[in-house]
Structure formats: structure tokens, C-alpha cells
Tab-separated table of C-alpha atoms in Angstrom:
chain	number	residue	atom	x	y	z
A	61	MET	CA	0.467	-0.085	0.232
A	62	SER	CA	2.173	2.793	-1.830
A	63	ARG	CA	-0.580	5.069	-1.651
A	64	LEU	CA	-2.404	7.271	1.368
A	65	ARG	CA	-5.203	10.099	1.585
A	66	VAL	CA	-4.395	11.508	5.507
A	67	ALA	CA	-6.577	13.800	6.606
A	68	PRO	CA	-4.540	15.628	9.377
A	69	ILE	CA	-6.049	17.097	12.755
A	70	VAL	CA	-3.242	19.942	14.616
A	71	GLU	CA	-3.340	22.447	16.817
A	72	GLY	CA	-1.104	25.638	15.674
A	73	HIS	CA	-2.445	27.350	12.614
A	74	GLY	CA	1.830	27.135	11.536
A	75	GLU	CA	1.164	23.115	11.706
A	76	VAL	CA	-1.497	24.130	9.167
A	77	ALA	CA	0.623	24.913	6.533
A	78	ALA	CA	3.864	22.861	7.643
A	79	VAL	CA	2.796	19.899	8.481
A	80	PRO	CA	1.120	18.450	5.337
A	81	ILE	CA	5.588	19.129	3.953
A	82	LEU	CA	5.849	17.337	6.098
A	83	LEU	CA	4.185	14.113	5.621
A	84	ARG	CA	5.040	14.256	1.741
A	85	ARG	CA	8.515	14.458	2.795
A	86	ILE	CA	8.505	11.298	5.439
A	87	TRP	CA	6.366	9.633	2.690
A	88	GLY	CA	9.026	9.839	0.040
A	89	GLU	CA	12.194	10.241	1.412
A	90	LEU	CA	11.826	8.408	3.873
A	91	LEU	CA	9.416	5.315	3.307
A	92	ALA	CA	9.820	5.573	-0.407
A	93	GLY	CA	6.150	5.749	-0.714
A	94	GLU	CA	3.894	5.643	-4.322
A	95	TYR	CA	1.468	8.642	-3.707
A	96	LEU	CA	0.679	10.945	-0.589
A	97	ASP	CA	-2.501	12.937	-0.923
A	98	VAL	CA	-2.686	15.290	2.561
A	99	LEU	CA	-6.316	16.136	2.716
A	100	GLN	CA	-6.518	20.236	4.453
A	101	PRO	CA	-6.110	19.835	8.296
A	102	VAL	CA	-8.397	20.261	10.694
A	103	ARG	CA	-7.220	23.209	13.225
A	104	VAL	CA	-8.667	23.038	16.526
A	105	PRO	CA	-6.697	24.530	19.418
A	106	ARG	CA	-5.148	22.507	22.107
A	107	THR	CA	-7.320	23.397	24.922
A	108	LYS	CA	-10.465	22.102	23.526
A	109	VAL	CA	-8.582	18.323	22.967
A	110	VAL	CA	-6.585	18.614	26.470
A	111	ARG	CA	-7.773	19.560	29.799
A	112	HIS	CA	-5.311	20.490	32.497
A	113	VAL	CA	-5.138	21.305	35.437
A	114	ASP	CA	-2.405	22.401	37.582
A	115	GLY	CA	-1.598	19.826	39.807
A	116	GLY	CA	-3.533	16.957	38.479
A	117	PRO	CA	-3.062	14.912	34.810
A	118	SER	CA	-4.150	15.933	32.552
A	119	SER	CA	-7.637	14.916	30.667
A	120	VAL	CA	-8.723	14.902	26.448
A	121	GLN	CA	-12.504	15.885	26.147
A	122	GLY	CA	-13.598	13.257	24.481
A	123	PRO	CA	-16.412	15.485	22.943
A	124	GLU	CA	-14.743	18.247	21.129
A	125	LEU	CA	-11.851	15.041	20.077
A	126	ALA	CA	-15.555	13.756	18.044
A	127	ARG	CA	-16.273	16.831	16.490
A	128	ALA	CA	-12.497	17.122	14.816
A	129	VAL	CA	-12.296	13.687	14.005
A	130	ALA	CA	-15.946	14.224	12.182
A	131	LEU	CA	-15.581	17.062	10.043
A	132	ALA	CA	-12.133	15.341	8.961
A	133	SER	CA	-14.546	11.735	8.004
A	134	ARG	CA	-16.235	14.111	6.043
A	135	LYS	CA	-13.028	15.578	4.333
A	136	ILE	CA	-11.854	12.828	3.124
A	137	ALA	CA	-15.143	11.113	2.144
A	138	ASP	CA	-15.904	14.035	-0.222
A	139	HIS	CA	-13.523	12.168	-2.633
A	140	SER	CA	-14.469	10.298	-5.302
A	141	ASP	CA	-11.484	7.755	-4.689
A	142	GLN	CA	-13.123	6.106	-2.068
A	143	ALA	CA	-10.733	3.300	-3.491
A	144	MET	CA	-7.755	4.840	-1.749
A	145	PRO	CA	-6.659	3.581	2.523
A	146	ALA	CA	-7.266	6.926	4.508
A	147	LEU	CA	-6.109	7.800	7.009
A	148	ILE	CA	-7.282	10.061	9.687
A	149	LEU	CA	-4.214	11.661	12.053
A	150	VAL	CA	-4.056	13.385	14.370
A	151	LEU	CA	-1.087	15.604	15.644
A	152	LEU	CA	-0.788	17.683	18.993
A	153	ASP	CA	2.261	18.849	21.459
A	154	ALA	CA	2.437	17.291	24.387
A	155	ASN	CA	3.879	20.495	25.952
A	156	SER	CA	4.370	19.300	30.211
A	157	ASP	CA	2.643	16.162	29.815
A	158	CYS	CA	4.391	12.729	29.263
A	159	PRO	CA	3.054	11.308	25.355
A	160	ALA	CA	3.630	7.686	27.207
A	161	LYS	CA	0.608	8.068	29.888
A	162	LEU	CA	-1.698	11.483	27.859
A	163	ALA	CA	-1.642	8.351	24.609
A	164	PRO	CA	-3.736	6.954	25.584
A	165	GLN	CA	-6.517	8.084	26.302
A	166	PHE	CA	-6.869	9.048	23.084
A	167	SER	CA	-6.097	5.605	21.595
A	168	ASP	CA	-9.363	5.066	24.021
A	169	LEU	CA	-11.940	6.988	22.141
A	170	LEU	CA	-10.571	7.819	18.382
A	171	PRO	CA	-12.785	4.852	16.877
A	172	SER	CA	-11.623	2.884	14.784
A	173	ALA	CA	-7.914	1.345	12.884
A	174	ASN	CA	-8.506	3.946	10.425
A	175	VAL	CA	-7.468	7.261	12.887
A	176	ALA	CA	-4.054	7.820	14.700
A	177	CYS	CA	-2.456	10.548	17.308
A	178	VAL	CA	0.804	11.159	17.468
A	179	LEU	CA	1.547	13.501	19.901
A	180	ALA	CA	5.100	15.735	19.951
A	181	ARG	CA	6.686	15.912	22.597
A	182	VAL	CA	7.700	18.410	23.649
A	183	GLU	CA	6.525	20.585	20.523
A	184	TYR	CA	6.225	20.288	16.973
A	185	GLU	CA	9.255	22.837	17.797
A	186	THR	CA	10.826	20.497	18.881
A	187	TRP	CA	11.310	18.343	16.501
A	188	PHE	CA	13.411	21.332	14.531
A	189	VAL	CA	15.946	20.785	17.731
A	190	GLY	CA	16.729	17.072	16.466
A	191	ALA	CA	17.641	18.410	13.267
A	192	ALA	CA	18.837	21.662	14.155
A	193	ASP	CA	22.300	21.197	12.410
A	194	SER	CA	20.642	21.316	8.811
A	195	LEU	CA	19.088	24.924	10.034
A	196	GLY	CA	21.741	27.262	9.880
A	197	ASP	CA	20.032	28.688	7.571
A	198	TYR	CA	17.469	29.032	10.723
A	199	LEU	CA	19.005	29.294	13.778
A	200	THR	CA	22.118	30.355	14.998
A	201	LEU	CA	24.536	28.347	16.285
A	202	ASP	CA	28.029	27.535	17.052
A	203	ASP	CA	30.557	25.052	18.400
A	204	ASP	CA	30.083	26.021	22.394
A	205	ASP	CA	26.356	26.084	21.630
A	206	PRO	CA	25.620	22.836	20.586
A	207	ALA	CA	22.441	21.021	18.789
A	208	PRO	CA	21.042	18.730	21.901
A	209	ALA	CA	20.745	15.620	21.283
A	210	ASP	CA	18.510	14.475	23.157
A	211	PRO	CA	15.943	17.198	22.783
A	212	GLU	CA	13.010	16.415	23.918
A	213	GLY	CA	14.525	15.151	27.084
A	214	GLN	CA	15.609	18.024	27.634
A	215	GLY	CA	12.499	19.089	27.236
A	216	CYS	CA	13.153	22.060	24.140
A	217	GLY	CA	10.876	23.199	22.409
A	218	LYS	CA	9.827	27.076	21.140
A	219	ALA	CA	11.777	29.070	23.103
A	220	TRP	CA	15.353	26.619	22.189
A	221	VAL	CA	14.705	27.994	18.641
A	222	LYS	CA	13.090	31.460	19.303
A	223	LYS	CA	16.597	31.801	21.106
A	224	ARG	CA	18.585	31.143	18.480
A	225	PHE	CA	16.201	32.830	16.005
A	226	ARG	CA	16.737	36.661	14.687
A	227	ARG	CA	12.836	37.091	14.445
A	228	TYR	CA	10.624	33.093	14.695
A	229	SER	CA	7.202	33.707	13.115
A	230	GLU	CA	5.490	30.081	13.149
A	231	THR	CA	2.958	30.345	10.684
A	232	VAL	CA	5.583	31.651	8.133
A	233	ASP	CA	8.756	30.000	9.454
A	234	GLN	CA	7.368	26.259	10.289
A	235	PRO	CA	6.965	25.634	7.106
A	236	ARG	CA	9.991	26.778	5.494
A	237	MET	CA	12.483	24.835	8.179
A	238	THR	CA	9.802	21.266	7.588
A	239	ALA	CA	10.842	21.487	3.941
A	240	GLN	CA	14.962	21.804	5.038
A	241	MET	CA	15.057	20.398	7.977
A	242	ASP	CA	17.184	17.155	7.633
A	243	LEU	CA	14.405	14.485	8.533
A	244	LYS	CA	16.596	11.536	9.321
A	245	LYS	CA	19.546	12.646	12.045
A	246	CYS	CA	15.481	14.354	13.734
A	247	ARG	CA	14.506	10.441	13.186
A	248	GLU	CA	17.126	9.634	15.189
A	249	ARG	CA	17.342	11.696	18.004
A	250	SER	CA	13.362	12.725	18.540
A	251	PRO	CA	12.005	10.366	19.543
A	252	SER	CA	8.109	10.864	19.368
A	253	PHE	CA	9.274	11.396	15.795
A	254	ASP	CA	10.433	8.362	15.171
A	255	LYS	CA	6.856	7.339	16.452
A	256	LEU	CA	4.490	10.401	13.386
A	257	CYS	CA	7.093	8.112	11.118
A	258	ARG	CA	5.907	4.251	11.900
A	259	GLU	CA	2.591	5.030	11.986
A	260	LEU	CA	2.922	5.779	9.018
A	261	GLN	CA	5.755	3.237	7.984
A	262	ARG	CA	2.496	1.184	8.767
A	263	ARG	CA	0.346	2.573	6.484
A	264	LEU	CA	2.816	0.758	3.390
A	265	THR	CA	2.682	-3.007	4.502
């Protein structure tokens, strides 16, 4: 199965433009897939899907997640080529939550095997940190400030990027950096990015 249609669900305006670029690059460059049709992402703020209570564990809000999945399903159903396999991909930031603790809640609420959830630990920008060596056009690095070998474990995210960026704009720079980042290096350094790759790879077999 080297052809796939994906309906992403994302949380930020930057990811609306960046995630289709990322998915196509993973499919073609890392997985050697034939064709990936990425539909316009459904954007839903994380605060509507994940409720965070100070001092307590976060919880997934089922109704909001169900509405986003239903909208993504309608996007898939609108296409005349129903023979192409389809995947609804929920891609959100884990932020301060542990993906291993939060992800099972998504799994319990997601309706079928054709829906997958990936939580970027810590943030989408953490994947840029994982590929920082390849983003010299955007990030200011030097010998005294090398790219972290474990960006997720060190909690590096948007703040780390902004500190090494002249003026960071999610909507402008996320797509550009996504198009340039070294995917293999990011996969080596970021387990949550590897999780995204494996979810897509499962659809190849």
C-alpha cells in the first residue's frame, strides 16, 4: 500500500501549513511511498482537546476530539476516489504532559484503526531542535552551543528555537524549516518523531 490519503488534525496555524509538507517528505523520502494525498488540516486548539488542571493530570476531552475526527472524516468522504486507503492523523503537542500517559486516553477515544494519534514531545518545534544541524539558514549555532543530542529529554521546544532565531514566526517559518530539516537526523534524536514515521510506515505494509 504505497498510496494513502491523510486528513490531519493539528492545533496551530503554523502546523496547518507545515504538517502537509512534513508528511509528504516522510512518505516520499524516508518511506519511499508512491503517493500521499494530504487534505487541508483540521485545526483545533489543544486547549479544547486536552484539559490541564494545575497540580493534576491532563485529560482528553472526548466531545471536542470526536467533533474534529468527524470533520476530518467528512473531508475524506468528499473525495470521489474512495478506493484509496485513508488515515485520520491527530498531531498535537504534548507540552508538559508525558505522551506515554496521555496517548492511551486518545487511543481509548479514537473510533477505529484508521485513526492515529501522535503527540510531539515537547512541541512541534522540538523536531526542529532534533534537526538543528541542518537548519543553519534559520538557527544561530556555534561550537559552544551545539544542537542537543536528546531534545525531548532536555525539554527543548519553541523557546529554544526562538532564542537562536532572529524573529520566529510560526506561520512563516514552520513551513520553511519543515521543508529543509534533516528528517533522518530528527528521527534519530526524537522518539516522538519516530513514532510519527512508524504510524505512516504501518500503512505501507
